[in-house]
Structure formats: structure tokens, C-alpha cells
Coordinates of C-alpha atoms in Angstrom, one line a residue:
X215 CA 20.0 -19.7 65.7
X216 CA 20.2 -16.3 64.2
X217 CA 22.2 -13.5 66.0
X218 CA 20.3 -10.5 66.7
X219 CA 21.3 -7.4 64.3
X220 CA 23.7 -5.0 66.6
X221 CA 23.0 -1.3 65.3
X222 CA 26.0 0.5 64.5
X223 CA 27.3 2.9 67.1
X224 CA 26.4 6.6 66.9
X225 CA 29.3 8.8 65.8
X226 CA 29.8 11.7 68.0
X227 CA 28.4 14.3 65.8
X228 CA 25.2 12.2 65.6
X229 CA 24.9 12.3 69.2
X230 CA 25.2 15.9 69.6
X231 CA 23.1 16.7 66.3
X232 CA 20.4 14.9 68.1
X233 CA 20.5 16.2 71.4
X234 CA 20.3 19.8 69.7
X235 CA 17.4 18.4 67.5
X236 CA 15.8 17.5 70.8
X237 CA 16.3 20.8 72.4
X238 CA 14.6 22.3 69.2
X239 CA 11.6 20.3 69.4
X240 CA 11.3 21.0 73.1
X241 CA 11.0 24.6 72.2
X242 CA 14.6 25.9 73.6
X243 CA 15.1 27.5 70.4
X244 CA 12.0 28.4 68.4
X245 CA 11.9 29.1 64.3
X246 CA 14.0 32.4 63.5
X247 CA 16.0 32.1 66.8
X248 CA 19.9 31.4 66.4
X249 CA 21.7 28.5 68.2
X250 CA 24.6 29.4 70.4
X251 CA 27.9 30.3 69.2
X252 CA 29.8 26.9 67.9
X253 CA 32.4 27.8 70.3
X254 CA 29.6 27.5 73.4
X255 CA 28.5 24.3 71.8
X256 CA 31.8 22.7 71.6
X257 CA 32.3 23.7 75.3
X258 CA 29.0 22.5 76.7
X259 CA 29.6 19.2 75.3
X260 CA 33.8 19.0 75.7
X261 CA 34.4 18.1 71.8
X262 CA 35.9 19.9 69.1
X263 CA 34.6 22.6 67.1
X264 CA 34.8 20.0 64.0
X265 CA 32.4 17.9 65.8
X266 CA 30.2 20.5 66.4
X267 CA 30.2 21.7 62.8
X268 CA 29.3 18.1 61.4
X269 CA 26.4 17.9 63.7
X270 CA 25.2 21.3 62.5
X271 CA 25.5 20.1 58.9
X272 CA 23.7 17.0 59.7
X273 CA 20.6 19.4 61.2
X274 CA 21.1 21.4 57.6
X275 CA 20.7 18.7 55.8
X276 CA 17.6 17.7 57.7
X277 CA 16.4 20.7 56.8
X278 CA 16.0 21.9 60.5
X279 CA 18.6 24.8 60.6
X280 CA 20.1 27.1 58.1
X281 CA 24.0 27.6 58.5
X282 CA 25.0 31.5 57.3
X283 CA 28.4 32.4 56.4
X284 CA 29.7 34.7 59.2
X285 CA 26.2 34.7 60.8
X286 CA 25.4 31.6 62.8
X287 CA 22.6 29.0 62.7
X288 CA 19.3 29.9 62.7
X289 CA 16.4 27.2 63.4
X290 CA 14.1 26.9 60.2
X291 CA 11.9 24.3 61.3
X292 CA 10.8 22.4 64.4
X293 CA 11.4 18.6 63.0
X294 CA 8.9 16.0 64.0
X295 CA 9.8 14.1 67.0
X296 CA 10.2 10.7 65.3
X297 CA 12.0 11.2 61.7
X298 CA 13.5 7.3 61.8
X299 CA 13.8 7.5 57.7
X300 CA 16.2 10.4 58.0
X301 CA 18.1 9.1 60.9
X302 CA 18.5 5.6 59.0
X303 CA 20.0 7.7 56.1
X304 CA 22.5 9.5 57.8
X305 CA 23.6 7.0 60.7
X306 CA 26.3 5.3 58.6
X307 CA 27.5 8.5 57.2
X308 CA 31.5 9.6 57.8
X309 CA 32.1 13.2 58.6
X310 CA 33.5 15.4 56.4
X311 CA 36.6 16.2 58.8
X312 CA 37.4 12.5 59.0
X313 CA 37.2 11.9 55.2
X314 CA 39.5 15.2 54.7
X315 CA 41.9 13.7 57.6
X316 CA 42.1 10.3 55.7
X317 CA 42.5 12.1 52.3
X318 CA 45.4 14.0 53.7
X319 CA 47.0 10.8 54.9
X320 CA 46.8 9.4 51.8
X321 CA 46.6 12.0 49.1
X322 CA 49.6 13.8 50.1
X323 CA 51.7 10.7 50.0
X324 CA 50.2 9.9 46.7
X325 CA 51.2 13.6 45.4
X326 CA 54.7 13.1 46.5
X327 CA 55.2 9.8 44.9
X328 CA 53.2 11.2 41.4
X329 CA 56.3 13.7 41.4
X330 CA 58.4 10.8 41.0
X331 CA 56.5 8.6 38.7
X332 CA 54.5 11.0 36.7
X333 CA 54.7 10.7 32.8
X334 CA 54.8 13.7 30.5
X335 CA 51.2 12.5 29.3
X336 CA 50.0 12.7 33.1
X337 CA 51.1 16.1 33.2
X338 CA 49.8 17.4 30.1
X339 CA 46.3 15.5 31.2
X340 CA 46.6 17.3 34.7
X341 CA 47.2 20.5 32.8
X342 CA 44.4 20.3 30.5
X343 CA 41.8 19.4 33.2
X344 CA 43.3 22.7 35.4
X345 CA 42.2 24.8 31.8
X346 CA 39.1 23.0 31.7
X347 CA 38.1 24.2 34.9
X348 CA 39.5 27.7 33.9
X349 CA 37.1 28.1 31.5
X350 CA 34.3 26.3 33.7
X351 CA 34.7 29.1 35.9
X352 CA 34.9 31.8 33.4
X353 CA 31.3 30.4 32.1
X354 CA 30.2 29.4 35.8
X355 CA 29.7 26.1 34.4
X356 CA 29.1 23.1 37.2
X357 CA 28.4 20.3 34.6
X358 CA 31.9 18.7 34.9
X359 CA 33.7 17.8 38.0
X360 CA 37.0 19.1 37.4
X361 CA 37.9 18.6 40.7
X362 CA 37.5 14.8 41.3
X363 CA 39.0 14.3 37.7
X364 CA 42.1 16.3 38.7
X365 CA 42.6 13.7 41.9
X366 CA 42.0 10.9 40.1
X367 CA 44.4 11.6 37.3
X368 CA 47.0 12.5 39.8
X369 CA 46.6 8.6 41.4
X370 CA 46.8 7.1 38.1
X371 CA 50.1 8.9 37.6
X372 CA 51.7 7.0 40.4
X373 CA 51.3 4.3 38.0
X374 CA 50.1 2.2 41.2
X375 CA 46.5 0.7 40.3
X376 CA 45.8 -0.1 44.0
X377 CA 46.6 4.0 44.7
X378 CA 44.0 4.9 42.2
X379 CA 41.5 2.3 43.2
X380 CA 41.6 3.4 46.5
X381 CA 41.4 6.9 45.4
X382 CA 38.4 6.1 43.7
X383 CA 36.6 4.4 46.4
X384 CA 37.2 7.6 48.4
X385 CA 35.5 9.5 46.0
X386 CA 33.2 7.2 45.4
X387 CA 32.3 7.2 49.2
X388 CA 32.0 11.3 49.1
X389 CA 29.8 11.0 46.3
X390 CA 27.3 8.9 48.3
X391 CA 27.6 10.7 51.7
X392 CA 24.7 13.2 52.4
X393 CA 26.9 15.3 54.6
X394 CA 29.9 15.8 52.2
X395 CA 27.2 17.0 49.1
X396 CA 25.7 19.4 52.1
X397 CA 29.4 20.9 52.3
X398 CA 29.9 21.4 48.9
X399 CA 26.7 23.3 48.8
X400 CA 28.7 25.9 51.0
X401 CA 31.9 25.6 48.4
X402 CA 30.2 25.8 45.2
X403 CA 30.7 29.6 44.3
X404 CA 33.5 31.0 42.2
X405 CA 35.3 32.3 44.7
X406 CA 35.9 28.9 46.3
X407 CA 36.6 27.3 42.7
X408 CA 39.5 29.9 42.0
X409 CA 40.9 29.0 45.6
X410 CA 40.7 25.3 44.8
X411 CA 41.9 26.1 41.1
X412 CA 45.0 27.9 42.5
X413 CA 45.8 24.9 44.9
X414 CA 45.8 22.7 41.8
X415 CA 48.1 25.0 39.8
X416 CA 50.6 24.4 42.7
X417 CA 50.2 20.8 43.1
X418 CA 51.1 21.0 39.2
X419 CA 54.1 23.1 39.6
X420 CA 55.6 20.6 41.9
X421 CA 54.9 17.9 39.8
X422 CA 56.5 19.6 37.1
X423 CA 59.8 20.4 39.1
X424 CA 59.9 16.7 40.2
X425 CA 59.7 18.2 43.5
X426 CA 58.4 15.5 45.9
X427 CA 58.3 17.3 49.3
X428 CA 56.8 20.4 47.4
X429 CA 54.3 17.9 45.9
X430 CA 53.4 16.7 49.2
X431 CA 53.1 20.3 51.2
X432 CA 51.1 21.4 48.3
X433 CA 48.5 18.8 48.5
X434 CA 48.6 18.6 52.1
X435 CA 47.8 22.3 52.0
X436 CA 45.2 22.3 49.6
X437 CA 43.1 19.6 51.7
X438 CA 43.7 21.8 54.8
X439 CA 42.3 24.8 53.1
X440 CA 39.3 22.4 52.3
X441 CA 38.8 22.1 56.0
X442 CA 39.2 25.4 56.7
X443 CA 36.5 26.6 54.4
X444 CA 34.1 24.1 56.3
X445 CA 35.2 25.9 59.7
X446 CA 34.4 29.2 58.5
X447 CA 31.1 28.6 57.2
X448 CA 29.2 30.2 59.9
X449 CA 31.8 31.5 62.3
X450 CA 31.5 35.1 63.4
X451 CA 35.0 34.7 64.8
X452 CA 38.1 33.3 63.7
X453 CA 38.6 29.7 64.4
X454 CA 42.2 29.8 65.0
X455 CA 42.4 27.4 67.8
X456 CA 40.9 24.6 65.6
X457 CA 43.4 25.8 62.7
X458 CA 45.0 22.2 61.6
X459 CA 43.6 18.3 61.4
X460 CA 46.9 17.8 63.1
X461 CA 48.9 20.2 65.2
X462 CA 51.4 20.3 62.9
X463 CA 52.9 18.4 59.8
X464 CA 52.8 14.8 61.4
X465 CA 56.1 13.4 61.5
X466 CA 57.1 10.0 62.1
X467 CA 60.8 9.0 62.9
X468 CA 62.3 12.4 61.5
X469 CA 60.3 11.6 57.9
X470 CA 57.2 13.3 56.7
X471 CA 54.3 10.5 56.5

């Protein structure tokens, strides 16, 4: 006897996004109007602003709203009541904040280990990737994903193939994640690329010094900066209370994770 297929449980951001979408369909927010501030939406649903931001990215991906830097979130169209194909498309997607949290836990430790294990060839490869990105930014060239290349080469610098395979798996997920790609639409400007370039230079400097703690902190802060950029997309006011994925740098038994 075949077992019934149980649909995957909806994530919080999906439930909130669908509820906001239903309100738009019902006429609570006409085309051209602005949704309530994210702080208010978060308080209404009793969730963090990170969950609300992922819900709004989902709606933007569907073409329902437009997230505008420093202005707010505006309704672009009234969606059809049943758009099952779009819902299935997003149903299994992991939100950007969850991805970034996993990356902080994993890649900070990878950077620390690489500070011990990296060879001169690894350091030279990372330096060349940074120089390549400098030239690409100057030419406004987005044809190469130097960001991804840097993180994969850094993982390889641990000389541990399982760690490299794990990071490759995470990047494969990001490359196929509609929400992550929508997030990247907002952070592909020259200003953001220069910011990430500076972060990578700090990471490389720590590796060159064989500074284990410095490499850990530099990677943690880099991914924190990426997370902050997502929080800043449409805020009219600074999201001070949502500053970190963790309230502080995570420490267990007196040691960094």
C-alpha cells in the first residue's frame, strides 16, 4: 500500500508572505501603495524582522512588490488568487538569513583552519582572485563570480576535501535558490562589491599572518556585513535591534565555535 505524500511544512517567511499576498488580493493594499513598515509587520506577526524580510523577498520574486532602498516596499501588481506554480517553485527554498547563519558557523571555522593549513600557492591564488575582482569592478564586469571562487579556494586551503565539498554544496544551493538570487539583485552594485572586496582583503591578510583568531573574526564579520546589507534594503530607519544573527560572537565552554 502506497503511503500518501506529505507536503513539506511551510516555513515562517512563506506563511507570512502568503498572508500579505492574500491581503493584497483582498484589496487592503492597492497597486502603488506602500506596505506597513517592516517593524510593524514583525510586531503584528510576532516574528523577527529577518523573517519579514525573507517574506518580502518572496513577494518581490513573484513580482507582487518592489523593495526600494531607504523608501519602503510598494505593491506592483495584484496577483492571481491561485498561482500554484510559483508557490511550488518557492516551497522548498531556504531563506537567505538561514543560509548566512549556516555559513557563519561553518566558514568562520574554515577560515581559522585555513590560517594554519594554507600553502603559499593557496595564498597566491586567493590574492589573484582579489586582483581579478579589482579589475572587474573597475570595468563593471560581472561575468565572473570571483566571490564564489574566493570562498571555494579558501575552503580548499584547509587541505580537507570534505570541508571543500561541504562549501561547494552550500554554494550549489545558493546558485539554485530563487530567494538568494533575488537578494543578489540588490547587492550587485559597485559600492557593495567594493565592500565585499575589502572584507576579502582583510581575510587574506589574516591568512598571511597565520592569524587563526583574526581569520575567524574576519570571515564572521564579512558574512555579518552581507546579512546587514539584506536588513538595510528597504529600511527607513536603522535596524539596530536586529544587528546580529547571534546576540554576540558564539562561544561554547570558553572557546570560539
